Amino acid sequence: MEYQALQDEIKAAMKAGDKSRRDILRQVHTELKSIEVDERRAVEEADVDAMLKRVIKQTKETLEGSIKAGTNQERTELLTEQVTILEGYLPKQVEGEELLALIDSVLAETGATTKKDMGRVMGALTKATGGNFDKAAAAAELGKRLS
């Protein structure tokens, strides 16, 4: 997602009166603003995607704590909704048949044959997909294929 698109989404959420979408997108925007200020550079699309993933992870951790506490059902529902909202902005994950085909091509490309090569193959998959793939499924499939 582009930085300008994120700002446009915040404006649209404000106009629509969607408080939870507005709040969670503002949180992402604030984190991105700190990149501009601290690192003195323009925010890139990769920064936005990385920040979305980071905020999703933080929100999921907070959600788990809220579920364990079990005291505030309203907060739990809000956090669940926010995670769903943010996941909608991430690029599509590579999975299923598409992932299997990508694994085949990476194995052929790298010449990997043993489990010692697994890290190299996972790195190549990450590079090929920008990290947007089902890592657990890829690791399980590689475990079957590599001896």
CSV table of N, CA and C in Angstrom, one decimal:
chain,number,residue,atom,x,y,z
A,1,MET,N,0.8,-1.2,0.0
A,1,MET,CA,0.0,0.0,0.0
A,1,MET,C,0.9,1.2,0.0
A,2,GLU,N,0.5,2.2,-0.8
A,2,GLU,CA,1.3,3.4,-0.8
A,2,GLU,C,0.9,4.4,0.3
A,3,TYR,N,1.9,5.2,0.7
A,3,TYR,CA,1.7,6.1,1.8
A,3,TYR,C,0.5,7.1,1.6
A,4,GLN,N,0.4,7.6,0.4
A,4,GLN,CA,-0.7,8.5,0.0
A,4,GLN,C,-2.0,7.8,0.1
A,5,ALA,N,-2.0,6.5,-0.3
A,5,ALA,CA,-3.3,5.7,-0.3
A,5,ALA,C,-3.7,5.5,1.2
A,6,LEU,N,-2.8,5.3,2.1
A,6,LEU,CA,-3.1,5.2,3.5
A,6,LEU,C,-3.7,6.5,4.0
A,7,GLN,N,-3.1,7.6,3.6
A,7,GLN,CA,-3.7,8.9,4.1
A,7,GLN,C,-5.1,9.1,3.5
A,8,ASP,N,-5.3,8.7,2.3
A,8,ASP,CA,-6.7,8.8,1.7
A,8,ASP,C,-7.6,7.9,2.4
A,9,GLU,N,-7.2,6.7,2.8
A,9,GLU,CA,-8.1,5.8,3.6
A,9,GLU,C,-8.5,6.4,4.9
A,10,ILE,N,-7.5,7.1,5.6
A,10,ILE,CA,-7.9,7.7,6.8
A,10,ILE,C,-8.9,8.8,6.6
A,11,LYS,N,-8.8,9.6,5.6
A,11,LYS,CA,-9.8,10.6,5.3
A,11,LYS,C,-11.1,10.0,5.0
A,12,ALA,N,-11.1,8.9,4.2
A,12,ALA,CA,-12.4,8.2,3.9
A,12,ALA,C,-13.1,7.7,5.1
A,13,ALA,N,-12.3,7.1,6.0
A,13,ALA,CA,-12.8,6.6,7.3
A,13,ALA,C,-13.4,7.7,8.1
A,14,MET,N,-12.7,8.8,8.1
A,14,MET,CA,-13.2,10.0,8.9
A,14,MET,C,-14.6,10.5,8.3
A,15,LYS,N,-14.7,10.6,7.0
A,15,LYS,CA,-15.9,11.0,6.4
A,15,LYS,C,-17.0,10.0,6.6
A,16,ALA,N,-16.7,8.7,6.6
A,16,ALA,CA,-17.7,7.7,6.8
A,16,ALA,C,-18.1,7.5,8.3
A,17,GLY,N,-17.3,8.1,9.2
A,17,GLY,CA,-17.6,8.0,10.6
A,17,GLY,C,-17.2,6.6,11.1
A,18,ASP,N,-16.2,5.9,10.5
A,18,ASP,CA,-15.8,4.6,10.9
A,18,ASP,C,-14.6,4.8,11.9
A,19,LYS,N,-14.9,4.8,13.2
A,19,LYS,CA,-14.0,5.2,14.2
A,19,LYS,C,-12.9,4.1,14.3
A,20,SER,N,-13.2,2.8,14.3
A,20,SER,CA,-12.2,1.8,14.5
A,20,SER,C,-11.2,1.8,13.3
A,21,ARG,N,-11.7,1.9,12.1
A,21,ARG,CA,-10.8,2.0,10.9
A,21,ARG,C,-9.9,3.2,11.0
A,22,ARG,N,-10.5,4.4,11.3
A,22,ARG,CA,-9.8,5.6,11.4
A,22,ARG,C,-8.7,5.5,12.5
A,23,ASP,N,-9.0,5.0,13.6
A,23,ASP,CA,-8.1,4.9,14.7
A,23,ASP,C,-6.9,4.0,14.4
A,24,ILE,N,-7.2,2.8,13.9
A,24,ILE,CA,-6.1,1.9,13.6
A,24,ILE,C,-5.2,2.4,12.5
A,25,LEU,N,-5.8,3.0,11.5
A,25,LEU,CA,-5.0,3.6,10.4
A,25,LEU,C,-4.2,4.8,10.8
A,26,ARG,N,-4.7,5.5,11.7
A,26,ARG,CA,-3.9,6.6,12.3
A,26,ARG,C,-2.7,6.1,13.1
A,27,GLN,N,-2.9,5.0,13.8
A,27,GLN,CA,-1.8,4.4,14.5
A,27,GLN,C,-0.7,4.0,13.5
A,28,VAL,N,-1.0,3.4,12.4
A,28,VAL,CA,0.0,3.1,11.4
A,28,VAL,C,0.6,4.3,10.9
A,29,HIS,N,-0.2,5.4,10.6
A,29,HIS,CA,0.3,6.6,10.1
A,29,HIS,C,1.3,7.3,11.0
A,30,THR,N,1.0,7.2,12.3
A,30,THR,CA,1.9,7.8,13.3
A,30,THR,C,3.2,7.1,13.3
A,31,GLU,N,3.2,5.8,13.2
A,31,GLU,CA,4.4,5.1,13.2
A,31,GLU,C,5.2,5.4,11.9
A,32,LEU,N,4.6,5.6,10.8
A,32,LEU,CA,5.3,5.9,9.6
A,32,LEU,C,5.8,7.3,9.6
A,33,LYS,N,5.1,8.2,10.3
A,33,LYS,CA,5.5,9.6,10.4
A,33,LYS,C,6.9,9.6,11.2
A,34,SER,N,7.0,8.7,12.1
A,34,SER,CA,8.3,8.7,12.9
A,34,SER,C,9.4,8.3,12.0
A,35,ILE,N,9.2,7.5,11.0
A,35,ILE,CA,10.2,7.1,10.0
A,35,ILE,C,10.7,8.4,9.3
A,36,GLU,N,9.7,9.2,8.8
A,36,GLU,CA,10.0,10.4,8.1
A,36,GLU,C,10.9,11.4,9.0
A,37,VAL,N,10.5,11.5,10.2
A,37,VAL,CA,11.2,12.4,11.1
A,37,VAL,C,12.5,11.9,11.6
A,38,ASP,N,12.5,10.7,12.1
A,38,ASP,CA,13.8,10.1,12.6
A,38,ASP,C,14.8,9.8,11.6
A,39,GLU,N,14.4,9.2,10.5
A,39,GLU,CA,15.3,8.8,9.5
A,39,GLU,C,15.5,9.8,8.3
A,40,ARG,N,14.7,10.9,8.4
A,40,ARG,CA,14.7,11.9,7.4
A,40,ARG,C,14.7,11.4,5.9
A,41,ARG,N,13.7,10.6,5.7
A,41,ARG,CA,13.6,10.1,4.3
A,41,ARG,C,12.1,9.9,4.0
A,42,ALA,N,11.8,9.8,2.8
A,42,ALA,CA,10.4,9.6,2.4
A,42,ALA,C,10.0,8.1,2.7
A,43,VAL,N,8.7,8.0,3.1
A,43,VAL,CA,8.2,6.7,3.3
A,43,VAL,C,7.9,6.0,2.0
A,44,GLU,N,8.3,4.7,1.9
A,44,GLU,CA,8.1,3.9,0.7
A,44,GLU,C,7.0,2.9,0.9
A,45,GLU,N,6.6,2.3,-0.2
A,45,GLU,CA,5.5,1.3,-0.1
A,45,GLU,C,5.9,0.1,0.8
A,46,ALA,N,7.2,-0.3,0.8
A,46,ALA,CA,7.7,-1.4,1.6
A,46,ALA,C,7.6,-1.0,3.1
A,47,ASP,N,7.9,0.3,3.4
A,47,ASP,CA,7.7,0.7,4.8
A,47,ASP,C,6.3,0.6,5.3
A,48,VAL,N,5.3,1.0,4.4
A,48,VAL,CA,3.9,0.9,4.8
A,48,VAL,C,3.6,-0.6,5.1
A,49,ASP,N,3.9,-1.5,4.2
A,49,ASP,CA,3.6,-2.9,4.3
A,49,ASP,C,4.3,-3.4,5.6
A,50,ALA,N,5.5,-3.1,5.8
A,50,ALA,CA,6.2,-3.6,7.0
A,50,ALA,C,5.5,-3.0,8.3
A,51,MET,N,5.1,-1.8,8.3
A,51,MET,CA,4.5,-1.2,9.4
A,51,MET,C,3.1,-1.8,9.6
A,52,LEU,N,2.4,-2.1,8.6
A,52,LEU,CA,1.1,-2.8,8.7
A,52,LEU,C,1.3,-4.1,9.4
A,53,LYS,N,2.3,-4.9,9.0
A,53,LYS,CA,2.6,-6.2,9.6
A,53,LYS,C,2.9,-6.0,11.1
A,54,ARG,N,3.7,-5.0,11.4
A,54,ARG,CA,4.2,-4.7,12.8
A,54,ARG,C,3.0,-4.4,13.7
A,55,VAL,N,2.1,-3.5,13.2
A,55,VAL,CA,1.0,-3.1,14.0
A,55,VAL,C,0.0,-4.3,14.1
A,56,ILE,N,-0.1,-5.1,13.1
A,56,ILE,CA,-1.0,-6.3,13.2
A,56,ILE,C,-0.4,-7.2,14.3
A,57,LYS,N,0.9,-7.4,14.3
A,57,LYS,CA,1.5,-8.2,15.3
A,57,LYS,C,1.2,-7.7,16.7
A,58,GLN,N,1.4,-6.4,16.9
A,58,GLN,CA,1.2,-5.7,18.2
A,58,GLN,C,-0.3,-5.8,18.6
A,59,THR,N,-1.2,-5.6,17.7
A,59,THR,CA,-2.6,-5.7,18.0
A,59,THR,C,-3.0,-7.1,18.3
A,60,LYS,N,-2.5,-8.1,17.7
A,60,LYS,CA,-2.8,-9.5,18.0
A,60,LYS,C,-2.3,-9.8,19.4
A,61,GLU,N,-1.1,-9.3,19.7
A,61,GLU,CA,-0.6,-9.6,21.1
A,61,GLU,C,-1.5,-9.0,22.1
A,62,THR,N,-1.9,-7.8,21.9
A,62,THR,CA,-2.9,-7.1,22.8
A,62,THR,C,-4.2,-7.9,22.9
A,63,LEU,N,-4.6,-8.4,21.7
A,63,LEU,CA,-5.9,-9.1,21.6
A,63,LEU,C,-5.8,-10.4,22.5
A,64,GLU,N,-4.6,-11.1,22.4
A,64,GLU,CA,-4.4,-12.3,23.1
A,64,GLU,C,-4.5,-12.0,24.6
A,65,GLY,N,-3.9,-10.9,25.1
A,65,GLY,CA,-4.0,-10.5,26.5
A,65,GLY,C,-5.4,-10.2,26.9
A,66,SER,N,-6.1,-9.6,26.0
A,66,SER,CA,-7.5,-9.2,26.3
A,66,SER,C,-8.4,-10.5,26.4
A,67,ILE,N,-8.1,-11.4,25.5
A,67,ILE,CA,-8.9,-12.7,25.6
A,67,ILE,C,-8.6,-13.5,26.9
A,68,LYS,N,-7.3,-13.5,27.2
A,68,LYS,CA,-6.9,-14.2,28.5
A,68,LYS,C,-7.5,-13.5,29.7
A,69,ALA,N,-7.5,-12.2,29.7
A,69,ALA,CA,-8.1,-11.5,30.8
A,69,ALA,C,-9.6,-11.7,30.9
A,70,GLY,N,-10.2,-11.7,29.7
A,70,GLY,CA,-11.6,-12.0,29.6
A,70,GLY,C,-12.6,-11.1,30.3
A,71,THR,N,-12.1,-9.9,30.6
A,71,THR,CA,-12.9,-8.9,31.3
A,71,THR,C,-13.6,-7.9,30.5
A,72,ASN,N,-13.1,-7.6,29.3
A,72,ASN,CA,-13.6,-6.5,28.5
A,72,ASN,C,-14.0,-7.0,27.1
A,73,GLN,N,-15.2,-7.5,26.9
A,73,GLN,CA,-15.6,-8.1,25.7
A,73,GLN,C,-15.6,-7.1,24.6
A,74,GLU,N,-16.0,-5.9,24.9
A,74,GLU,CA,-16.0,-4.8,23.9
A,74,GLU,C,-14.6,-4.5,23.3
A,75,ARG,N,-13.6,-4.5,24.2
A,75,ARG,CA,-12.2,-4.2,23.7
A,75,ARG,C,-11.8,-5.4,22.9
A,76,THR,N,-12.1,-6.6,23.2
A,76,THR,CA,-11.7,-7.8,22.5
A,76,THR,C,-12.3,-7.7,21.1
A,77,GLU,N,-13.6,-7.3,21.0
A,77,GLU,CA,-14.2,-7.2,19.7
A,77,GLU,C,-13.6,-6.1,18.8
A,78,LEU,N,-13.2,-5.0,19.5
A,78,LEU,CA,-12.6,-3.9,18.8
A,78,LEU,C,-11.2,-4.3,18.2
A,79,LEU,N,-10.4,-5.0,19.0
A,79,LEU,CA,-9.1,-5.4,18.6
A,79,LEU,C,-9.2,-6.4,17.4
A,80,THR,N,-10.2,-7.3,17.5
A,80,THR,CA,-10.4,-8.3,16.5
A,80,THR,C,-10.8,-7.6,15.2
A,81,GLU,N,-11.6,-6.6,15.3
A,81,GLU,CA,-12.0,-5.8,14.1
A,81,GLU,C,-10.9,-5.1,13.5
A,82,GLN,N,-10.0,-4.5,14.3
A,82,GLN,CA,-8.8,-3.8,13.9
A,82,GLN,C,-7.8,-4.7,13.1
A,83,VAL,N,-7.6,-5.9,13.7
A,83,VAL,CA,-6.7,-6.8,13.0
A,83,VAL,C,-7.3,-7.2,11.6
A,84,THR,N,-8.6,-7.4,11.5
A,84,THR,CA,-9.2,-7.7,10.2
A,84,THR,C,-9.1,-6.6,9.3
A,85,ILE,N,-9.3,-5.4,9.7
A,85,ILE,CA,-9.1,-4.2,8.9
A,85,ILE,C,-7.7,-4.1,8.3
A,86,LEU,N,-6.7,-4.2,9.2
A,86,LEU,CA,-5.3,-4.1,8.7
A,86,LEU,C,-4.9,-5.2,7.8
A,87,GLU,N,-5.4,-6.4,8.1
A,87,GLU,CA,-5.0,-7.5,7.2
A,87,GLU,C,-5.6,-7.3,5.8
A,88,GLY,N,-6.7,-6.6,5.7
A,88,GLY,CA,-7.3,-6.2,4.4
A,88,GLY,C,-6.4,-5.3,3.5
A,89,TYR,N,-5.5,-4.6,4.1
A,89,TYR,CA,-4.6,-3.7,3.4
A,89,TYR,C,-3.3,-4.4,3.0
A,90,LEU,N,-3.0,-5.5,3.5
A,90,LEU,CA,-1.7,-6.2,3.1
A,90,LEU,C,-1.9,-6.8,1.7
A,91,PRO,N,-0.7,-7.0,1.1
A,91,PRO,CA,-0.7,-7.6,-0.2
A,91,PRO,C,-1.2,-9.1,-0.1
A,92,LYS,N,-1.7,-9.6,-1.1
A,92,LYS,CA,-2.2,-11.0,-1.1
A,92,LYS,C,-1.1,-12.0,-0.8
A,93,GLN,N,-1.4,-12.9,0.1
A,93,GLN,CA,-0.4,-13.9,0.5
A,93,GLN,C,-0.3,-15.0,-0.6
A,94,VAL,N,0.9,-15.5,-0.9
A,94,VAL,CA,1.1,-16.6,-1.8
A,94,VAL,C,0.8,-17.9,-1.0
A,95,GLU,N,-0.1,-18.7,-1.5
A,95,GLU,CA,-0.4,-19.9,-0.8
A,95,GLU,C,-1.0,-21.0,-1.8
A,96,GLY,N,-1.1,-22.2,-1.3
A,96,GLY,CA,-1.7,-23.2,-2.1
A,96,GLY,C,-0.9,-23.6,-3.3
A,97,GLU,N,-1.6,-23.8,-4.4
A,97,GLU,CA,-0.9,-24.3,-5.6
A,97,GLU,C,0.2,-23.3,-6.1
A,98,GLU,N,-0.1,-22.0,-5.9
A,98,GLU,CA,0.8,-21.0,-6.3
A,98,GLU,C,2.1,-21.1,-5.5
A,99,LEU,N,2.0,-21.3,-4.2
A,99,LEU,CA,3.1,-21.5,-3.4
A,99,LEU,C,3.9,-22.8,-3.8
A,100,LEU,N,3.2,-23.9,-4.0
A,100,LEU,CA,3.9,-25.1,-4.5
A,100,LEU,C,4.7,-24.9,-5.7
A,101,ALA,N,4.1,-24.2,-6.7
A,101,ALA,CA,4.8,-23.9,-7.9
A,101,ALA,C,6.1,-23.0,-7.7
A,102,LEU,N,5.9,-22.1,-6.8
A,102,LEU,CA,7.1,-21.2,-6.5
A,102,LEU,C,8.2,-22.0,-5.8
A,103,ILE,N,7.8,-22.9,-4.9
A,103,ILE,CA,8.8,-23.7,-4.2
A,103,ILE,C,9.5,-24.6,-5.2
A,104,ASP,N,8.8,-25.2,-6.2
A,104,ASP,CA,9.4,-25.9,-7.3
A,104,ASP,C,10.5,-25.1,-8.0
A,105,SER,N,10.1,-23.9,-8.4
A,105,SER,CA,11.0,-23.1,-9.2
A,105,SER,C,12.2,-22.7,-8.3
A,106,VAL,N,12.0,-22.3,-7.0
A,106,VAL,CA,13.1,-21.9,-6.2
A,106,VAL,C,14.1,-23.1,-5.9
A,107,LEU,N,13.5,-24.3,-5.7
A,107,LEU,CA,14.3,-25.5,-5.5
A,107,LEU,C,15.2,-25.8,-6.8
A,108,ALA,N,14.6,-25.6,-8.0
A,108,ALA,CA,15.3,-25.8,-9.2
A,108,ALA,C,16.4,-24.7,-9.4
A,109,GLU,N,16.1,-23.5,-9.0
A,109,GLU,CA,17.0,-22.4,-9.2
A,109,GLU,C,18.2,-22.5,-8.2
A,110,THR,N,17.9,-22.9,-7.0
A,110,THR,CA,19.0,-22.9,-6.0
A,110,THR,C,19.7,-24.3,-6.0
A,111,GLY,N,19.1,-25.3,-6.5
A,111,GLY,CA,19.7,-26.6,-6.5
A,111,GLY,C,19.8,-27.2,-5.1
A,112,ALA,N,18.9,-26.8,-4.2
A,112,ALA,CA,18.9,-27.3,-2.8
A,112,ALA,C,18.4,-28.8,-2.8
A,113,THR,N,19.1,-29.6,-2.0
A,113,THR,CA,18.7,-31.0,-1.9
A,113,THR,C,18.6,-31.5,-0.4
A,114,THR,N,19.3,-30.8,0.5
A,114,THR,CA,19.3,-31.3,1.9
A,114,THR,C,18.6,-30.2,2.8
A,115,LYS,N,18.3,-30.7,4.0
A,115,LYS,CA,17.6,-29.7,5.0
A,115,LYS,C,18.6,-28.6,5.3
A,116,LYS,N,19.8,-28.8,5.2
A,116,LYS,CA,20.8,-27.7,5.4
A,116,LYS,C,20.6,-26.5,4.5
A,117,ASP,N,20.0,-26.8,3.4
A,117,ASP,CA,19.7,-25.7,2.4
A,117,ASP,C,18.4,-25.0,2.6
A,118,MET,N,17.7,-25.4,3.7
A,118,MET,CA,16.3,-24.9,3.9
A,118,MET,C,16.3,-23.4,4.1
A,119,GLY,N,17.3,-22.9,4.9
A,119,GLY,CA,17.4,-21.4,5.1
A,119,GLY,C,17.6,-20.6,3.9
A,120,ARG,N,18.4,-21.2,3.0
A,120,ARG,CA,18.7,-20.5,1.7
A,120,ARG,C,17.4,-20.5,0.8
A,121,VAL,N,16.7,-21.6,0.9
A,121,VAL,CA,15.4,-21.7,0.1
A,121,VAL,C,14.4,-20.7,0.6
A,122,MET,N,14.2,-20.7,2.0
A,122,MET,CA,13.2,-19.8,2.6
A,122,MET,C,13.6,-18.4,2.3
A,123,GLY,N,14.9,-18.1,2.3
A,123,GLY,CA,15.4,-16.7,2.0
A,123,GLY,C,15.0,-16.3,0.5
A,124,ALA,N,15.2,-17.3,-0.4
A,124,ALA,CA,14.8,-17.0,-1.8
A,124,ALA,C,13.3,-16.9,-1.9
A,125,LEU,N,12.5,-17.6,-1.2
A,125,LEU,CA,11.1,-17.5,-1.2
A,125,LEU,C,10.7,-16.1,-0.7
A,126,THR,N,11.3,-15.7,0.4
A,126,THR,CA,11.0,-14.4,0.9
A,126,THR,C,11.3,-13.3,0.0
A,127,LYS,N,12.5,-13.4,-0.7
A,127,LYS,CA,12.9,-12.4,-1.7
A,127,LYS,C,11.9,-12.4,-2.9
A,128,ALA,N,11.5,-13.5,-3.3
A,128,ALA,CA,10.6,-13.6,-4.5
A,128,ALA,C,9.2,-13.1,-4.2
A,129,THR,N,8.8,-13.2,-3.0
A,129,THR,CA,7.4,-12.8,-2.6
A,129,THR,C,7.3,-11.6,-1.8
A,130,GLY,N,8.4,-11.0,-1.4
A,130,GLY,CA,8.4,-9.9,-0.5
A,130,GLY,C,8.0,-10.3,0.9
A,131,GLY,N,8.1,-11.5,1.2
A,131,GLY,CA,7.7,-12.0,2.5
A,131,GLY,C,6.2,-12.3,2.7
A,132,ASN,N,5.5,-12.2,1.6
A,132,ASN,CA,4.1,-12.4,1.6
A,132,ASN,C,3.7,-13.9,1.2
A,133,PHE,N,4.1,-14.8,2.0
A,133,PHE,CA,3.7,-16.2,1.7
A,133,PHE,C,3.5,-16.9,3.0
A,134,ASP,N,2.8,-18.1,2.9
A,134,ASP,CA,2.5,-18.9,4.1
A,134,ASP,C,3.8,-19.6,4.5
A,135,LYS,N,4.5,-19.0,5.5
A,135,LYS,CA,5.8,-19.6,5.9
A,135,LYS,C,5.7,-21.0,6.5
A,136,ALA,N,4.7,-21.2,7.3
A,136,ALA,CA,4.5,-22.5,7.9
A,136,ALA,C,4.3,-23.6,6.8
A,137,ALA,N,3.4,-23.3,5.9
A,137,ALA,CA,3.1,-24.3,4.8
A,137,ALA,C,4.4,-24.5,4.0
A,138,ALA,N,5.1,-23.4,3.7
A,138,ALA,CA,6.4,-23.6,2.9
A,138,ALA,C,7.4,-24.4,3.6
A,139,ALA,N,7.5,-24.2,4.9
A,139,ALA,CA,8.5,-25.0,5.7
A,139,ALA,C,8.1,-26.4,5.8
A,140,ALA,N,6.8,-26.7,5.9
A,140,ALA,CA,6.4,-28.1,6.0
A,140,ALA,C,6.6,-28.8,4.6
A,141,GLU,N,6.3,-28.1,3.5
A,141,GLU,CA,6.5,-28.7,2.2
A,141,GLU,C,8.0,-28.9,1.9
A,142,LEU,N,8.8,-27.9,2.3
A,142,LEU,CA,10.3,-28.1,2.2
A,142,LEU,C,10.8,-29.2,3.0
A,143,GLY,N,10.3,-29.4,4.2
A,143,GLY,CA,10.7,-30.5,5.1
A,143,GLY,C,10.4,-31.9,4.4
A,144,LYS,N,9.3,-32.0,3.7
A,144,LYS,CA,9.0,-33.2,2.9
A,144,LYS,C,9.9,-33.4,1.8
A,145,ARG,N,10.3,-32.4,1.1
A,145,ARG,CA,11.0,-32.5,-0.2
A,145,ARG,C,12.5,-32.6,0.1
A,146,LEU,N,13.0,-32.0,1.1
A,146,LEU,CA,14.5,-32.0,1.3
A,146,LEU,C,14.8,-33.1,2.3
A,147,SER,N,15.9,-33.8,2.0
A,147,SER,CA,16.3,-35.0,2.8
A,147,SER,C,17.4,-34.6,3.8
